[in-house]
């Protein structure tokens, strides 16, 4: 079948699944797996990353693609008949800026392919149930949209009281029994439920030994973000909307991006009541709020009885520190700047790259550095963050000069010479990429 026609047919089938779920919010779907056929797997293959590291079987994309149609048909047969066995996930440790490590799971290529196919069937269904307050790992939604929604809500409330949530090791603590129960409230297709169980029970290979955790989503799995969203949809989003908000005296709203969430309240009493009950709510589902990082922040607009902006009058969300400041017109507005930890980590990465590549040709170094700076601007380039962007550019330049200066004792890179070099190889100027003015906001 023509690939374009096949994609259109699959898109139509996914839209029908979405419409069925949208028009019947209480309907439990029991027959979904029949949508996953050879054409569906071919589309899943097209969407699967081919450049990732190999799993425990060592199979690469080139190996699998050499006999693609036969491999897909074999996978489909095993999936439908229940003979598919989820292989263990290879785990590696990635260093973090604070000296600790972050576990990274590497599934096999075929496992990623099948998870992609299942995700293509489940996503249109659960997207109809997820609420507007959720932004993480959802089609058509982004971190910048979450940041914008938070900013507009805070401006509308003129501040308020903010609960800054921090869930301890969220993705590793999701209880399988609760997840299955939440999943089957909406989907009870036997093939999909069985396959989900296999992924949850698949072992983790680390240092030559395989362990079988009884908690957590499939490490590195394509389907993991959807399952994690589904869990917090039940634990937090739906509970807050249906149970908490009707009992409040004032207004409140929630913004969540994956496991990063903030809850904003108009009244202090409401905020304190909800803060006290949150640990119990999360504890029912095997989750724990970090006692030190989960904070209640007074965030009222200056002049409304609040103390002047201070360390306790600001909070971080998705890499930005939110605080009260003055707009160009002199009004009190919620401002955002790059969080200090994120800025430090970004500069450390720049310094490490400059150190490791200091013997490259200057033109080649300049090309990569420009790309890194533009990537930084693409995320942190939001309205009002110009000063932090300029500081990042300046500090990145200082680190570049430092390591160029250590290339040779004979050709020192003193500041005058470095300024001349920047005239020839200028670093890209700071740039606001995500602007509130494009949406008609007035500050």
Tab-separated table of C-alpha atoms in Angstrom:
chain	number	residue	atom	x	y	z
A	1	UNK	CA	0.000	0.000	0.000
A	2	UNK	CA	1.153	3.532	-0.747
A	3	UNK	CA	2.822	4.958	2.405
A	4	UNK	CA	0.947	8.265	2.241
A	5	UNK	CA	-2.388	6.483	1.879
A	6	UNK	CA	-1.489	4.123	4.727
A	7	UNK	CA	-0.704	7.061	7.041
A	8	UNK	CA	-3.993	8.724	6.157
A	9	UNK	CA	-5.924	5.531	6.945
A	10	UNK	CA	-4.146	5.119	10.270
A	11	UNK	CA	-4.811	8.772	11.105
A	12	UNK	CA	-8.501	8.218	10.341
A	13	UNK	CA	-8.629	5.144	12.555
A	14	UNK	CA	-6.964	7.009	15.409
A	15	UNK	CA	-9.456	9.851	15.038
A	16	UNK	CA	-12.306	7.340	15.241
A	17	UNK	CA	-10.853	6.002	18.485
A	18	UNK	CA	-10.646	9.555	19.797
A	19	UNK	CA	-14.227	10.329	18.790
A	20	UNK	CA	-15.485	7.118	20.416
A	21	UNK	CA	-13.736	7.985	23.688
A	22	UNK	CA	-14.792	11.639	23.511
A	23	UNK	CA	-18.468	10.891	22.926
A	24	UNK	CA	-18.599	8.176	25.624
A	25	UNK	CA	-16.583	9.380	28.654
A	26	UNK	CA	-17.737	6.446	30.808
A	27	UNK	CA	-17.272	3.775	28.140
A	28	UNK	CA	-14.778	0.990	28.898
A	29	UNK	CA	-13.083	-0.032	25.647
A	30	UNK	CA	-12.552	-3.783	25.300
A	31	UNK	CA	-11.519	-4.164	21.642
A	32	UNK	CA	-8.611	-1.992	20.516
A	33	UNK	CA	-5.747	-4.322	19.602
A	34	UNK	CA	-7.347	-5.266	16.269
A	35	UNK	CA	-6.388	-1.799	14.994
A	36	UNK	CA	-2.713	-2.767	15.301
A	37	UNK	CA	-1.928	-4.532	12.028
A	38	UNK	CA	1.062	-4.638	9.677
A	39	UNK	CA	0.409	-1.153	8.283
A	40	UNK	CA	0.102	0.156	11.846
A	41	UNK	CA	3.467	-1.386	12.779
A	42	UNK	CA	5.082	0.076	9.672
A	43	UNK	CA	3.899	3.527	10.704
A	44	UNK	CA	5.167	2.861	14.241
A	45	UNK	CA	8.521	1.913	12.732
A	46	UNK	CA	8.614	5.185	10.816
A	47	UNK	CA	8.047	7.102	14.073
A	48	UNK	CA	10.631	5.129	16.067
A	49	UNK	CA	14.049	6.693	16.597
A	50	UNK	CA	16.708	4.766	14.737
A	51	UNK	CA	19.826	6.346	16.270
A	52	UNK	CA	19.430	5.219	19.879
A	53	UNK	CA	21.711	2.811	21.703
A	54	UNK	CA	20.972	-0.890	21.321
A	55	UNK	CA	19.245	-2.853	24.063
A	56	UNK	CA	20.353	-6.106	25.651
A	57	UNK	CA	19.945	-8.018	22.359
A	58	UNK	CA	22.395	-5.715	20.533
A	59	UNK	CA	20.057	-5.335	17.533
A	60	UNK	CA	20.432	-2.019	15.705
A	61	UNK	CA	18.006	-0.288	13.358
A	62	UNK	CA	20.097	-1.349	10.353
A	63	UNK	CA	19.957	-4.978	11.483
A	64	UNK	CA	16.193	-4.892	11.959
A	65	UNK	CA	15.494	-3.013	8.748
A	66	UNK	CA	17.454	-5.518	6.644
A	67	UNK	CA	14.444	-7.851	6.847
A	68	UNK	CA	11.836	-5.365	7.993
A	69	UNK	CA	8.576	-6.788	6.687
A	70	UNK	CA	9.279	-10.294	7.977
A	71	UNK	CA	10.379	-8.910	11.351
A	72	UNK	CA	7.226	-6.789	11.658
A	73	UNK	CA	4.987	-9.703	10.739
A	74	UNK	CA	6.719	-11.918	13.280
A	75	UNK	CA	6.339	-9.238	15.961
A	76	UNK	CA	2.659	-8.794	15.113
A	77	UNK	CA	1.991	-12.534	15.388
A	78	UNK	CA	3.704	-12.770	18.766
A	79	UNK	CA	1.894	-9.677	20.047
A	80	UNK	CA	-1.561	-10.881	19.047
A	81	UNK	CA	-1.061	-14.480	20.211
A	82	UNK	CA	0.450	-13.540	23.581
A	83	UNK	CA	3.828	-15.098	22.765
A	84	UNK	CA	5.620	-11.755	22.927
A	85	UNK	CA	8.083	-11.587	25.835
A	86	UNK	CA	9.159	-8.193	27.070
A	87	UNK	CA	12.974	-8.256	27.356
A	88	UNK	CA	14.833	-6.758	30.273
A	89	UNK	CA	15.804	-3.101	29.994
A	90	UNK	CA	19.497	-2.236	30.033
A	91	UNK	CA	20.174	0.442	32.636
A	92	UNK	CA	23.048	2.925	32.564
A	93	UNK	CA	23.858	5.784	34.905
A	94	UNK	CA	24.081	9.342	33.585
A	95	UNK	CA	26.035	11.914	35.665
A	96	UNK	CA	24.054	14.928	36.947
A	97	UNK	CA	25.278	18.441	37.623
A	98	UNK	CA	25.107	17.897	41.412
A	99	UNK	CA	27.470	14.925	41.250
A	100	UNK	CA	24.730	12.315	41.526
A	101	UNK	CA	23.624	10.010	38.726
A	102	UNK	CA	20.330	9.527	36.927
A	103	UNK	CA	19.274	6.020	35.830
A	104	UNK	CA	18.532	5.698	32.115
A	105	UNK	CA	16.756	2.669	30.695
A	106	UNK	CA	17.569	1.416	27.200
A	107	UNK	CA	14.920	-0.994	25.832
A	108	UNK	CA	15.505	-3.158	22.789
A	109	UNK	CA	14.636	-1.674	19.410
A	110	UNK	CA	11.733	-4.108	18.921
A	111	UNK	CA	10.339	-3.291	22.351
A	112	UNK	CA	10.424	0.439	21.530
A	113	UNK	CA	8.683	-0.310	18.237
A	114	UNK	CA	5.854	-2.255	19.877
A	115	UNK	CA	5.465	0.364	22.606
A	116	UNK	CA	5.182	3.017	19.897
A	117	UNK	CA	2.442	1.014	18.181
A	118	UNK	CA	0.510	0.560	21.435
A	119	UNK	CA	0.960	4.243	22.288
A	120	UNK	CA	-0.547	5.183	18.914
A	121	UNK	CA	-3.672	3.237	19.912
A	122	UNK	CA	-3.921	4.410	23.534
A	123	UNK	CA	-3.048	8.082	23.125
A	124	UNK	CA	-6.222	9.120	21.227
A	125	UNK	CA	-8.323	7.500	23.972
A	126	UNK	CA	-6.690	8.888	27.099
A	127	UNK	CA	-6.199	12.317	25.543
A	128	UNK	CA	-9.978	12.745	25.757
A	129	UNK	CA	-9.850	12.153	29.526
A	130	UNK	CA	-6.826	14.254	30.439
A	131	UNK	CA	-7.560	17.752	31.746
A	132	UNK	CA	-6.389	21.118	30.443
A	133	UNK	CA	-4.113	21.613	33.465
A	134	UNK	CA	-1.793	18.847	32.214
A	135	UNK	CA	0.881	19.763	29.653
A	136	UNK	CA	3.688	17.224	29.849
A	137	UNK	CA	4.344	14.706	27.055
A	138	UNK	CA	1.044	15.357	25.328
A	139	UNK	CA	0.578	16.009	21.593
A	140	UNK	CA	0.266	19.690	20.763
A	141	UNK	CA	1.316	20.782	24.269
A	142	UNK	CA	4.618	22.075	25.566
A	143	UNK	CA	6.487	23.337	28.606
A	144	UNK	CA	6.172	26.903	27.338
A	145	UNK	CA	2.393	26.557	27.254
A	146	UNK	CA	2.455	25.404	30.882
A	147	UNK	CA	4.649	28.359	31.848
A	148	UNK	CA	2.328	30.726	29.981
A	149	UNK	CA	-0.782	29.258	31.649
A	150	UNK	CA	0.825	29.690	35.061
A	151	UNK	CA	1.809	33.293	34.292
A	152	UNK	CA	-1.673	34.239	33.130
A	153	UNK	CA	-3.286	32.566	36.134
A	154	UNK	CA	-0.978	34.336	38.577
A	155	UNK	CA	-1.624	37.683	36.900
A	156	UNK	CA	-5.388	37.101	37.001
A	157	UNK	CA	-5.225	36.181	40.707
A	158	UNK	CA	-2.793	39.040	41.403
A	159	UNK	CA	-0.554	36.446	42.973
A	160	UNK	CA	-1.901	34.334	45.771
A	161	UNK	CA	-0.519	31.339	47.639
A	162	UNK	CA	1.472	28.751	45.734
A	163	UNK	CA	2.074	25.119	46.650
A	164	UNK	CA	5.251	24.085	44.853
A	165	UNK	CA	5.005	20.286	44.617
A	166	UNK	CA	7.986	17.958	44.489
A	167	UNK	CA	7.300	14.212	44.204
A	168	UNK	CA	10.180	12.056	45.390
A	169	UNK	CA	11.427	9.682	42.609
A	170	UNK	CA	8.019	9.722	40.935
A	171	UNK	CA	8.678	7.501	37.914
A	172	UNK	CA	10.283	4.832	40.128
A	173	UNK	CA	7.473	4.783	42.711
A	174	UNK	CA	4.348	4.228	40.613
A	175	UNK	CA	2.620	1.193	42.109
A	176	UNK	CA	1.760	-1.436	39.492
A	177	UNK	CA	-1.507	-2.537	41.109
A	178	UNK	CA	-2.847	1.002	41.230
A	179	UNK	CA	-1.679	1.666	37.669
A	180	UNK	CA	-3.446	-1.451	36.352
A	181	UNK	CA	-6.630	-0.482	38.180
A	182	UNK	CA	-6.545	3.043	36.732
A	183	UNK	CA	-5.747	1.721	33.246
A	184	UNK	CA	-8.606	-0.795	33.217
A	185	UNK	CA	-11.132	1.851	34.207
A	186	UNK	CA	-10.937	2.909	30.571
A	187	UNK	CA	-9.240	0.102	28.600
A	188	UNK	CA	-9.811	-3.621	29.166
A	189	UNK	CA	-8.602	-5.041	25.900
A	190	UNK	CA	-7.064	-8.376	26.888
A	191	UNK	CA	-4.120	-8.165	24.500
A	192	UNK	CA	-3.156	-4.654	25.629
A	193	UNK	CA	-3.658	-5.359	29.346
A	194	UNK	CA	-1.515	-8.485	29.050
A	195	UNK	CA	1.215	-6.632	27.163
A	196	UNK	CA	1.181	-3.787	29.693
A	197	UNK	CA	1.700	-6.330	32.467
A	198	UNK	CA	4.705	-7.767	30.637
A	199	UNK	CA	6.302	-4.342	30.326
A	200	UNK	CA	5.714	-3.578	33.995
A	201	UNK	CA	7.249	-6.906	35.035
A	202	UNK	CA	10.191	-6.809	32.614
A	203	UNK	CA	13.473	-6.892	34.473
A	204	UNK	CA	16.219	-4.283	34.592
A	205	UNK	CA	19.758	-5.346	33.675
A	206	UNK	CA	22.502	-3.466	35.517
A	207	UNK	CA	26.076	-4.553	36.249
A	208	UNK	CA	25.356	-7.993	34.819
A	209	UNK	CA	22.424	-8.733	37.146
A	210	UNK	CA	18.695	-8.620	36.384
A	211	UNK	CA	16.270	-7.297	39.001
A	212	UNK	CA	12.472	-7.105	38.795
A	213	UNK	CA	11.147	-3.941	40.490
A	214	UNK	CA	7.554	-4.088	41.723
A	215	UNK	CA	7.168	-0.341	41.156
A	216	UNK	CA	7.806	2.168	38.392
A	217	UNK	CA	6.973	2.534	34.716
A	218	UNK	CA	9.010	0.800	31.967
A	219	UNK	CA	12.400	2.522	32.090
A	220	UNK	CA	13.136	4.426	28.909
A	221	UNK	CA	9.914	3.098	27.416
A	222	UNK	CA	7.991	5.003	24.769
A	223	UNK	CA	4.743	4.275	26.608
A	224	UNK	CA	6.047	5.393	30.033
A	225	UNK	CA	5.123	9.111	29.751
A	226	UNK	CA	1.508	8.221	28.938
A	227	UNK	CA	1.289	5.820	31.894
A	228	UNK	CA	2.888	8.401	34.203
A	229	UNK	CA	0.396	11.037	33.048
A	230	UNK	CA	-2.471	8.598	33.548
A	231	UNK	CA	-1.371	7.923	37.130
A	232	UNK	CA	-1.168	11.602	38.119
A	233	UNK	CA	-4.408	12.306	36.263
A	234	UNK	CA	-6.079	10.062	38.818
A	235	UNK	CA	-3.958	10.963	41.838
A	236	UNK	CA	-3.878	14.739	41.399
A	237	UNK	CA	-5.610	16.337	38.409
A	238	UNK	CA	-9.046	14.761	38.619
A	239	UNK	CA	-9.063	14.732	42.420
A	240	UNK	CA	-8.204	18.435	42.559
A	241	UNK	CA	-10.843	19.370	39.964
A	242	UNK	CA	-13.706	17.218	41.217
A	243	UNK	CA	-13.083	16.935	44.966
A	244	UNK	CA	-10.910	19.815	46.126
A	245	UNK	CA	-12.072	22.857	44.165
A	246	UNK	CA	-15.787	22.545	45.085
A	247	UNK	CA	-14.792	22.674	48.791
A	248	UNK	CA	-12.631	25.800	48.578
A	249	UNK	CA	-13.687	29.259	49.704
A	250	UNK	CA	-11.740	31.055	46.991
A	251	UNK	CA	-10.440	30.396	43.495
A	252	UNK	CA	-7.603	28.005	42.684
A	253	UNK	CA	-5.926	26.405	39.699
A	254	UNK	CA	-3.366	23.704	38.961
A	255	UNK	CA	-0.644	23.554	36.314
A	256	UNK	CA	1.233	20.300	35.823
A	257	UNK	CA	3.974	19.230	33.441
A	258	UNK	CA	4.656	15.506	33.977
A	259	UNK	CA	5.622	15.272	37.677
A	260	UNK	CA	6.313	19.018	38.053
A	261	UNK	CA	3.246	20.783	39.426
A	262	UNK	CA	2.200	23.988	41.145
A	263	UNK	CA	-1.165	24.754	42.724
A	264	UNK	CA	-2.186	28.393	43.116
A	265	UNK	CA	-4.796	29.558	45.637
A	266	UNK	CA	-6.483	32.889	46.105
A	267	UNK	CA	-6.794	32.418	49.878
A	268	UNK	CA	-4.159	31.345	52.393
A	269	UNK	CA	-6.597	29.202	54.387
A	270	UNK	CA	-7.456	27.120	51.318
A	271	UNK	CA	-3.782	26.652	50.504
A	272	UNK	CA	-2.938	25.456	54.014
A	273	UNK	CA	-5.841	22.996	54.118
A	274	UNK	CA	-4.859	21.435	50.804
A	275	UNK	CA	-1.165	21.372	51.719
A	276	UNK	CA	-1.988	19.385	54.855
A	277	UNK	CA	-4.038	16.771	52.970
A	278	UNK	CA	-1.750	16.341	49.950
A	279	UNK	CA	0.727	13.916	51.625
A	280	UNK	CA	-2.156	11.627	52.595
A	281	UNK	CA	-3.598	11.713	49.085
A	282	UNK	CA	-0.262	10.865	47.466
A	283	UNK	CA	0.516	8.269	50.134
A	284	UNK	CA	-2.607	6.306	49.199
A	285	UNK	CA	-0.999	5.667	45.816
A	286	UNK	CA	2.487	4.876	47.077
A	287	UNK	CA	3.905	8.331	46.338
A	288	UNK	CA	5.763	10.645	48.695
A	289	UNK	CA	6.093	14.415	48.570
A	290	UNK	CA	9.579	15.667	49.343
A	291	UNK	CA	9.173	17.329	52.773
A	292	UNK	CA	11.805	20.006	52.161
A	293	UNK	CA	11.199	20.779	48.500
A	294	UNK	CA	7.381	20.892	48.678
A	295	UNK	CA	6.694	24.425	49.869
A	296	UNK	CA	3.849	26.833	50.505
A	297	UNK	CA	4.982	30.142	49.012
A	298	UNK	CA	3.307	33.484	49.765
A	299	UNK	CA	3.150	35.063	46.339
A	300	UNK	CA	0.847	38.056	46.684
A	301	UNK	CA	1.390	41.126	44.565
A	302	UNK	CA	3.401	43.837	46.390
A	303	UNK	CA	1.071	46.401	47.926
A	304	UNK	CA	-1.599	43.801	48.740
A	305	UNK	CA	-0.408	43.055	52.251
A	306	UNK	CA	2.455	40.870	51.147
A	307	UNK	CA	6.047	41.310	52.198
A	308	UNK	CA	8.483	42.696	49.629
A	309	UNK	CA	9.796	40.077	47.181
A	310	UNK	CA	12.334	37.823	48.908
A	311	UNK	CA	13.756	34.348	48.665
A	312	UNK	CA	10.565	32.882	50.107
A	313	UNK	CA	8.420	34.992	47.771
A	314	UNK	CA	9.603	33.219	44.639
A	315	UNK	CA	9.471	29.685	43.296
A	316	UNK	CA	10.872	27.656	40.426
A	317	UNK	CA	8.832	25.885	37.756
A	318	UNK	CA	10.197	24.177	34.627
A	319	UNK	CA	13.570	25.878	34.890
A	320	UNK	CA	12.300	29.415	35.566
A	321	UNK	CA	12.213	31.384	38.803
A	322	UNK	CA	8.896	33.237	39.157
A	323	UNK	CA	8.946	36.473	41.148
A	324	UNK	CA	7.263	39.868	41.343
A	325	UNK	CA	8.907	42.763	39.529
A	326	UNK	CA	8.159	45.898	37.540
A	327	UNK	CA	7.171	46.011	33.894
A	328	UNK	CA	8.442	48.626	31.440
A	329	UNK	CA	5.322	50.647	32.302
A	330	UNK	CA	6.117	50.507	36.010
A	331	UNK	CA	3.390	48.045	36.963
A	332	UNK	CA	3.811	45.084	39.275
A	333	UNK	CA	3.984	41.955	37.134
A	334	UNK	CA	5.024	38.340	37.532
A	335	UNK	CA	8.467	38.036	36.002
A	336	UNK	CA	10.410	34.938	35.029
A	337	UNK	CA	14.154	34.391	34.860
A	338	UNK	CA	16.358	31.367	34.310
A	339	UNK	CA	16.598	29.421	37.568
A	340	UNK	CA	20.083	29.700	39.055
A	341	UNK	CA	20.601	25.916	39.133
A	342	UNK	CA	19.690	25.614	35.468
A	343	UNK	CA	21.969	28.517	34.526
A	344	UNK	CA	24.873	27.026	36.468
A	345	UNK	CA	24.334	23.581	34.934
A	346	UNK	CA	24.168	25.018	31.403
A	347	UNK	CA	27.414	26.930	31.903
A	348	UNK	CA	29.103	23.834	33.308
A	349	UNK	CA	28.162	21.940	30.160
A	350	UNK	CA	29.552	24.766	28.017
A	351	UNK	CA	32.807	24.769	30.003
A	352	UNK	CA	33.173	20.995	29.733
A	353	UNK	CA	32.591	21.098	25.979
A	354	UNK	CA	35.112	23.920	25.529
A	355	UNK	CA	37.668	21.992	27.588
A	356	UNK	CA	37.170	18.747	25.669
A	357	UNK	CA	37.288	20.440	22.245
A	358	UNK	CA	39.757	23.263	22.846
A	359	UNK	CA	42.155	21.931	20.195
A	360	UNK	CA	39.567	22.060	17.422
A	361	UNK	CA	39.845	24.809	14.843
A	362	UNK	CA	38.333	28.034	16.176
A	363	UNK	CA	35.844	28.168	13.291
A	364	UNK	CA	34.571	24.684	14.134
A	365	UNK	CA	34.306	25.505	17.834
A	366	UNK	CA	32.429	28.683	17.010
A	367	UNK	CA	29.911	26.816	14.869
A	368	UNK	CA	29.025	24.357	17.654
A	369	UNK	CA	28.983	27.027	20.375
A	370	UNK	CA	26.560	29.134	18.349
A	371	UNK	CA	24.313	26.110	18.029
A	372	UNK	CA	24.433	25.534	21.792
A	373	UNK	CA	23.603	29.164	22.562
A	374	UNK	CA	20.688	29.213	20.121
A	375	UNK	CA	19.389	26.021	21.723
A	376	UNK	CA	19.537	27.729	25.127
A	377	UNK	CA	17.693	30.757	23.763
A	378	UNK	CA	15.042	28.506	22.195
A	379	UNK	CA	13.934	27.348	25.647
A	380	UNK	CA	14.896	30.184	27.996
A	381	UNK	CA	14.223	33.007	25.556
A	382	UNK	CA	10.932	34.197	27.055
A	383	UNK	CA	9.628	37.697	27.647
A	384	UNK	CA	11.422	39.433	30.520
A	385	UNK	CA	14.392	37.048	30.660
A	386	UNK	CA	16.784	39.155	28.566
A	387	UNK	CA	19.162	39.841	31.442
A	388	UNK	CA	19.674	36.141	32.216
A	389	UNK	CA	20.143	35.399	28.518
A	390	UNK	CA	22.752	38.149	28.206
A	391	UNK	CA	24.525	36.845	31.302
A	392	UNK	CA	24.564	33.337	29.840
A	393	UNK	CA	26.088	34.619	26.595
A	394	UNK	CA	28.709	36.636	28.462
A	395	UNK	CA	29.647	33.775	30.796
A	396	UNK	CA	29.765	31.284	27.906
A	397	UNK	CA	32.195	33.606	26.138
A	398	UNK	CA	34.389	33.805	29.245
A	399	UNK	CA	34.580	30.042	29.434
A	400	UNK	CA	35.433	29.802	25.747
A	401	UNK	CA	38.284	32.290	26.193
A	402	UNK	CA	39.555	30.442	29.292
A	403	UNK	CA	39.985	27.165	27.425
A	404	UNK	CA	41.312	28.801	24.275
A	405	UNK	CA	43.895	30.438	26.515
A	406	UNK	CA	45.023	27.008	27.723
A	407	UNK	CA	45.588	25.572	24.250
A	408	UNK	CA	49.191	26.699	24.024
A	409	UNK	CA	51.730	28.515	26.148
A	410	UNK	CA	53.042	30.233	23.028
A	411	UNK	CA	49.793	31.829	21.866
A	412	UNK	CA	47.992	33.147	24.939
A	413	UNK	CA	44.372	34.274	24.474
A	414	UNK	CA	44.435	37.563	26.394
A	415	UNK	CA	41.269	39.650	26.461
A	416	UNK	CA	42.288	42.070	23.722
A	417	UNK	CA	43.014	39.202	21.380
A	418	UNK	CA	39.779	37.473	22.374
A	419	UNK	CA	37.773	40.622	21.595
A	420	UNK	CA	39.363	40.655	18.160
A	421	UNK	CA	38.443	36.993	17.746
A	422	UNK	CA	34.815	37.779	18.673
A	423	UNK	CA	34.727	40.419	15.962
A	424	UNK	CA	35.427	37.651	13.467
A	425	UNK	CA	33.476	34.894	15.246
A	426	UNK	CA	30.674	36.639	17.178
A	427	UNK	CA	28.463	34.659	19.517
A	428	UNK	CA	24.749	34.966	18.652
A	429	UNK	CA	23.015	37.747	20.607
A	430	UNK	CA	20.344	36.892	23.172
A	431	UNK	CA	16.923	36.494	21.612
A	432	UNK	CA	13.374	36.263	22.944
A	433	UNK	CA	11.807	33.315	21.136
A	434	UNK	CA	8.659	32.835	23.252
A	435	UNK	CA	6.997	36.259	23.525
A	436	UNK	CA	3.795	37.037	25.430
A	437	UNK	CA	3.274	40.060	23.189
A	438	UNK	CA	2.503	37.788	20.265
A	439	UNK	CA	-0.599	36.708	22.191
A	440	UNK	CA	-1.800	40.215	22.866
A	441	UNK	CA	-0.880	40.429	26.554
A	442	UNK	CA	-0.509	43.913	28.014
A	443	UNK	CA	1.930	44.517	30.831
